């Protein structure tokens, strides 16, 4: 199965072509990433094009699309979701959404804290134990997270990991393989992917007066 994996939930735009067999871990054939917190729309399409070219494949060779659901800032996150949905519709492909934090922590054993930049002097965070999310995602100020008693933490990952004592360069965002690892059970079983429900966790920067707060968790 040939899968296109996308994520725009962080400042790092991820696009990769991943091969998923009936057994074993997914194998990345090509990947591209770029950093531009306010340039997701401009950077994602070239990243997809270049990843497919490097893999020697075309969009018609794809069997599925996997996209990160966030949490992430509204404008950047929706770029990836809209792109994935449009490709799925145009090519007749299933589009599976996965939580971005789960993909960041995929394959990392122990108690893993994922912390990503939420802007507005806040962070998104999730706690995963051996790849299973036990807390989060939530959005809080870094000082609030620092005071949270989360027990032993074996690794801190994400582009805002330094705000909880981790190294932001270790795993700043999800890899294409990580995104596919999370979606692998559904991909292999042929399960209905269902609707794409973004994890905004709070209202976007610009909303009509009186609009309700947008908070979605999975």
CSV table of C-alpha atoms in Angstrom, one decimal:
chain,number,residue,atom,x,y,z
A,1,UNK,CA,0.0,0.0,0.0
A,2,UNK,CA,1.4,3.4,-1.0
A,3,UNK,CA,0.5,6.2,1.4
A,4,UNK,CA,0.9,10.0,1.2
A,5,UNK,CA,1.5,11.4,4.7
A,6,UNK,CA,0.9,15.1,5.5
A,7,UNK,CA,1.0,17.3,8.5
A,8,UNK,CA,0.8,21.1,9.0
A,9,UNK,CA,-0.1,21.2,12.7
A,10,UNK,CA,3.3,22.7,13.6
A,11,UNK,CA,5.6,25.2,12.0
A,12,UNK,CA,7.2,22.3,10.3
A,13,UNK,CA,5.4,21.2,7.1
A,14,UNK,CA,5.7,17.4,6.5
A,15,UNK,CA,5.0,15.5,3.3
A,16,UNK,CA,6.2,11.9,2.6
A,17,UNK,CA,5.5,8.9,0.5
A,18,UNK,CA,5.4,5.7,2.7
A,19,UNK,CA,5.0,2.1,1.8
A,20,UNK,CA,2.9,0.0,4.2
A,21,UNK,CA,3.0,-3.8,3.9
A,22,UNK,CA,0.7,-6.4,5.4
A,23,UNK,CA,3.2,-6.8,8.3
A,24,UNK,CA,6.1,-4.9,9.7
A,25,UNK,CA,6.8,-1.2,10.1
A,26,UNK,CA,6.1,1.3,7.3
A,27,UNK,CA,9.0,2.3,5.1
A,28,UNK,CA,9.5,5.9,4.0
A,29,UNK,CA,10.3,6.1,0.2
A,30,UNK,CA,10.7,9.9,0.2
A,31,UNK,CA,10.0,12.8,2.4
A,32,UNK,CA,10.1,16.6,2.4
A,33,UNK,CA,9.8,19.1,5.2
A,34,UNK,CA,10.0,22.8,5.4
A,35,UNK,CA,9.7,25.4,8.2
A,36,UNK,CA,7.3,28.3,7.8
A,37,UNK,CA,4.8,29.0,10.5
A,38,UNK,CA,2.8,31.3,8.3
A,39,UNK,CA,3.5,29.8,4.9
A,40,UNK,CA,1.9,26.4,5.0
A,41,UNK,CA,-0.2,27.0,1.9
A,42,UNK,CA,2.8,28.0,-0.1
A,43,UNK,CA,5.1,25.2,1.1
A,44,UNK,CA,2.9,22.1,1.2
A,45,UNK,CA,2.1,21.6,-2.5
A,46,UNK,CA,5.8,21.8,-3.6
A,47,UNK,CA,6.7,19.4,-0.7
A,48,UNK,CA,4.1,16.9,-2.0
A,49,UNK,CA,5.3,17.2,-5.6
A,50,UNK,CA,8.9,16.8,-4.6
A,51,UNK,CA,8.3,13.8,-2.4
A,52,UNK,CA,6.4,12.0,-5.1
A,53,UNK,CA,9.1,12.8,-7.6
A,54,UNK,CA,11.8,11.5,-5.3
A,55,UNK,CA,9.9,8.3,-4.8
A,56,UNK,CA,9.4,7.9,-8.5
A,57,UNK,CA,5.6,7.8,-8.2
A,58,UNK,CA,2.7,9.9,-9.2
A,59,UNK,CA,-0.6,10.8,-7.4
A,60,UNK,CA,-2.3,8.0,-9.4
A,61,UNK,CA,0.0,5.4,-7.7
A,62,UNK,CA,-1.3,6.3,-4.2
A,63,UNK,CA,-3.7,4.0,-2.2
A,64,UNK,CA,-4.5,6.3,0.7
A,65,UNK,CA,-3.7,9.6,2.4
A,66,UNK,CA,-2.9,10.1,6.1
A,67,UNK,CA,-3.0,13.6,7.6
A,68,UNK,CA,-2.3,15.0,11.0
A,69,UNK,CA,-5.4,16.4,12.9
A,70,UNK,CA,-3.4,18.6,15.3
A,71,UNK,CA,-3.6,20.1,17.8
A,72,UNK,CA,-2.4,23.1,15.9
A,73,UNK,CA,-3.1,26.7,15.2
A,74,UNK,CA,-6.2,27.2,13.0
A,75,UNK,CA,-4.8,28.6,9.8
A,76,UNK,CA,-1.8,26.2,9.4
A,77,UNK,CA,-3.7,23.1,10.5
A,78,UNK,CA,-6.6,23.5,8.0
A,79,UNK,CA,-4.1,23.8,5.1
A,80,UNK,CA,-3.1,20.1,5.5
A,81,UNK,CA,-6.7,19.0,6.1
A,82,UNK,CA,-8.1,20.7,3.1
A,83,UNK,CA,-5.2,19.5,0.9
A,84,UNK,CA,-5.7,15.9,2.1
A,85,UNK,CA,-9.5,16.0,1.7
A,86,UNK,CA,-9.2,17.5,-1.8
A,87,UNK,CA,-6.7,14.9,-2.9
A,88,UNK,CA,-8.8,12.1,-1.5
A,89,UNK,CA,-11.9,13.5,-3.3
A,90,UNK,CA,-10.1,14.0,-6.6
A,91,UNK,CA,-8.3,10.6,-6.7
A,92,UNK,CA,-11.0,8.5,-4.9
A,93,UNK,CA,-8.7,7.7,-2.0
A,94,UNK,CA,-9.5,7.1,1.7
A,95,UNK,CA,-8.2,9.9,3.9
A,96,UNK,CA,-7.3,8.9,7.4
A,97,UNK,CA,-6.8,11.6,10.1
A,98,UNK,CA,-4.5,10.9,13.1
A,99,UNK,CA,-3.6,13.0,16.1
A,100,UNK,CA,-0.3,14.8,15.4
A,101,UNK,CA,1.0,14.2,19.0
A,102,UNK,CA,0.5,10.5,18.6
A,103,UNK,CA,2.5,10.5,15.4
A,104,UNK,CA,5.4,12.5,17.1
A,105,UNK,CA,5.6,9.9,19.8
A,106,UNK,CA,5.2,6.8,17.5
A,107,UNK,CA,7.8,4.2,18.2
A,108,UNK,CA,9.2,5.9,21.3
A,109,UNK,CA,8.9,3.7,24.3
A,110,UNK,CA,8.1,4.8,27.9
A,111,UNK,CA,6.3,7.9,29.2
A,112,UNK,CA,6.6,10.5,26.4
A,113,UNK,CA,5.5,14.1,26.8
A,114,UNK,CA,4.8,15.9,23.5
A,115,UNK,CA,4.8,19.7,23.6
A,116,UNK,CA,4.1,21.8,20.5
A,117,UNK,CA,3.9,25.5,20.0
A,118,UNK,CA,0.3,26.9,20.2
A,119,UNK,CA,1.4,30.6,19.8
A,120,UNK,CA,-0.2,33.2,22.0
A,121,UNK,CA,2.4,32.2,24.7
A,122,UNK,CA,0.8,28.8,25.1
A,123,UNK,CA,1.6,25.2,24.2
A,124,UNK,CA,-0.3,22.1,23.3
A,125,UNK,CA,0.7,19.0,25.2
A,126,UNK,CA,-0.1,15.3,25.4
A,127,UNK,CA,1.2,12.4,27.5
A,128,UNK,CA,1.7,9.0,25.9
A,129,UNK,CA,2.8,5.7,27.5
A,130,UNK,CA,4.3,3.3,25.0
A,131,UNK,CA,2.6,5.0,22.2
A,132,UNK,CA,-0.9,5.2,23.8
A,133,UNK,CA,-2.1,8.6,24.8
A,134,UNK,CA,-3.2,8.8,28.4
A,135,UNK,CA,-3.6,12.5,28.8
A,136,UNK,CA,-4.3,15.4,26.5
A,137,UNK,CA,-4.2,17.0,24.1
A,138,UNK,CA,-4.7,20.3,26.0
A,139,UNK,CA,-3.6,23.9,25.5
A,140,UNK,CA,-2.1,25.8,28.5
A,141,UNK,CA,0.6,28.3,29.3
A,142,UNK,CA,4.1,26.8,29.7
A,143,UNK,CA,4.1,27.8,33.4
A,144,UNK,CA,0.9,25.8,34.0
A,145,UNK,CA,2.4,22.7,32.3
A,146,UNK,CA,5.6,23.1,34.3
A,147,UNK,CA,3.5,22.8,37.5
A,148,UNK,CA,1.5,19.8,36.3
A,149,UNK,CA,2.5,16.6,38.2
A,150,UNK,CA,2.8,14.1,35.3
A,151,UNK,CA,5.0,11.6,37.1
A,152,UNK,CA,8.2,10.2,35.5
A,153,UNK,CA,8.8,11.5,32.0
A,154,UNK,CA,11.3,9.5,29.8
A,155,UNK,CA,11.3,11.8,26.8
A,156,UNK,CA,10.0,15.3,25.9
A,157,UNK,CA,9.4,15.8,22.2
A,158,UNK,CA,7.9,18.4,19.9
A,159,UNK,CA,8.9,21.9,18.7
A,160,UNK,CA,8.2,23.4,22.1
A,161,UNK,CA,9.9,20.7,24.1
A,162,UNK,CA,12.4,23.1,25.5
A,163,UNK,CA,9.6,24.7,27.5
A,164,UNK,CA,9.4,21.5,29.6
A,165,UNK,CA,13.1,20.7,29.7
A,166,UNK,CA,13.4,18.8,26.5
A,167,UNK,CA,15.4,19.2,23.3
A,168,UNK,CA,13.2,20.8,20.5
A,169,UNK,CA,15.6,19.4,17.9
A,170,UNK,CA,15.2,15.8,18.9
A,171,UNK,CA,11.8,15.2,17.3
A,172,UNK,CA,10.3,18.6,16.4
A,173,UNK,CA,7.4,17.3,14.4
A,174,UNK,CA,5.8,14.1,13.1
A,175,UNK,CA,7.6,12.0,10.5
A,176,UNK,CA,5.8,10.5,7.6
A,177,UNK,CA,6.4,7.1,9.0
A,178,UNK,CA,5.1,8.2,12.4
A,179,UNK,CA,1.8,9.4,10.8
A,180,UNK,CA,1.4,6.1,9.0
A,181,UNK,CA,2.2,4.0,12.1
A,182,UNK,CA,-0.8,5.6,13.9
A,183,UNK,CA,-3.1,5.0,10.9
A,184,UNK,CA,-1.7,1.5,10.1
A,185,UNK,CA,-4.4,-0.6,11.9
A,186,UNK,CA,-7.2,1.3,10.0
A,187,UNK,CA,-5.3,1.2,6.7
A,188,UNK,CA,-4.6,-2.5,6.9
A,189,UNK,CA,-8.1,-3.4,7.9
A,190,UNK,CA,-9.7,-1.2,5.2
A,191,UNK,CA,-11.8,0.5,7.9
A,192,UNK,CA,-13.9,3.5,7.0
A,193,UNK,CA,-11.7,6.6,7.8
A,194,UNK,CA,-14.7,8.7,8.9
A,195,UNK,CA,-14.8,12.5,8.9
A,196,UNK,CA,-11.7,14.6,9.4
A,197,UNK,CA,-12.2,16.3,12.8
A,198,UNK,CA,-9.4,18.9,13.5
A,199,UNK,CA,-8.1,19.4,17.0
A,200,UNK,CA,-8.2,23.2,17.2
A,201,UNK,CA,-8.7,23.2,21.0
A,202,UNK,CA,-9.5,26.9,20.9
A,203,UNK,CA,-11.1,29.5,18.6
A,204,UNK,CA,-9.2,30.8,15.6
A,205,UNK,CA,-7.5,34.2,15.6
A,206,UNK,CA,-10.3,35.8,13.6
A,207,UNK,CA,-13.9,34.8,14.5
A,208,UNK,CA,-17.3,36.5,14.0
A,209,UNK,CA,-18.6,38.3,17.1
A,210,UNK,CA,-20.4,35.9,19.4
A,211,UNK,CA,-19.0,32.7,17.7
A,212,UNK,CA,-18.7,29.7,20.1
A,213,UNK,CA,-15.3,28.5,21.3
A,214,UNK,CA,-14.0,25.6,19.1
A,215,UNK,CA,-12.7,22.7,21.3
A,216,UNK,CA,-12.4,19.2,19.8
A,217,UNK,CA,-10.6,16.2,21.4
A,218,UNK,CA,-10.2,12.7,20.3
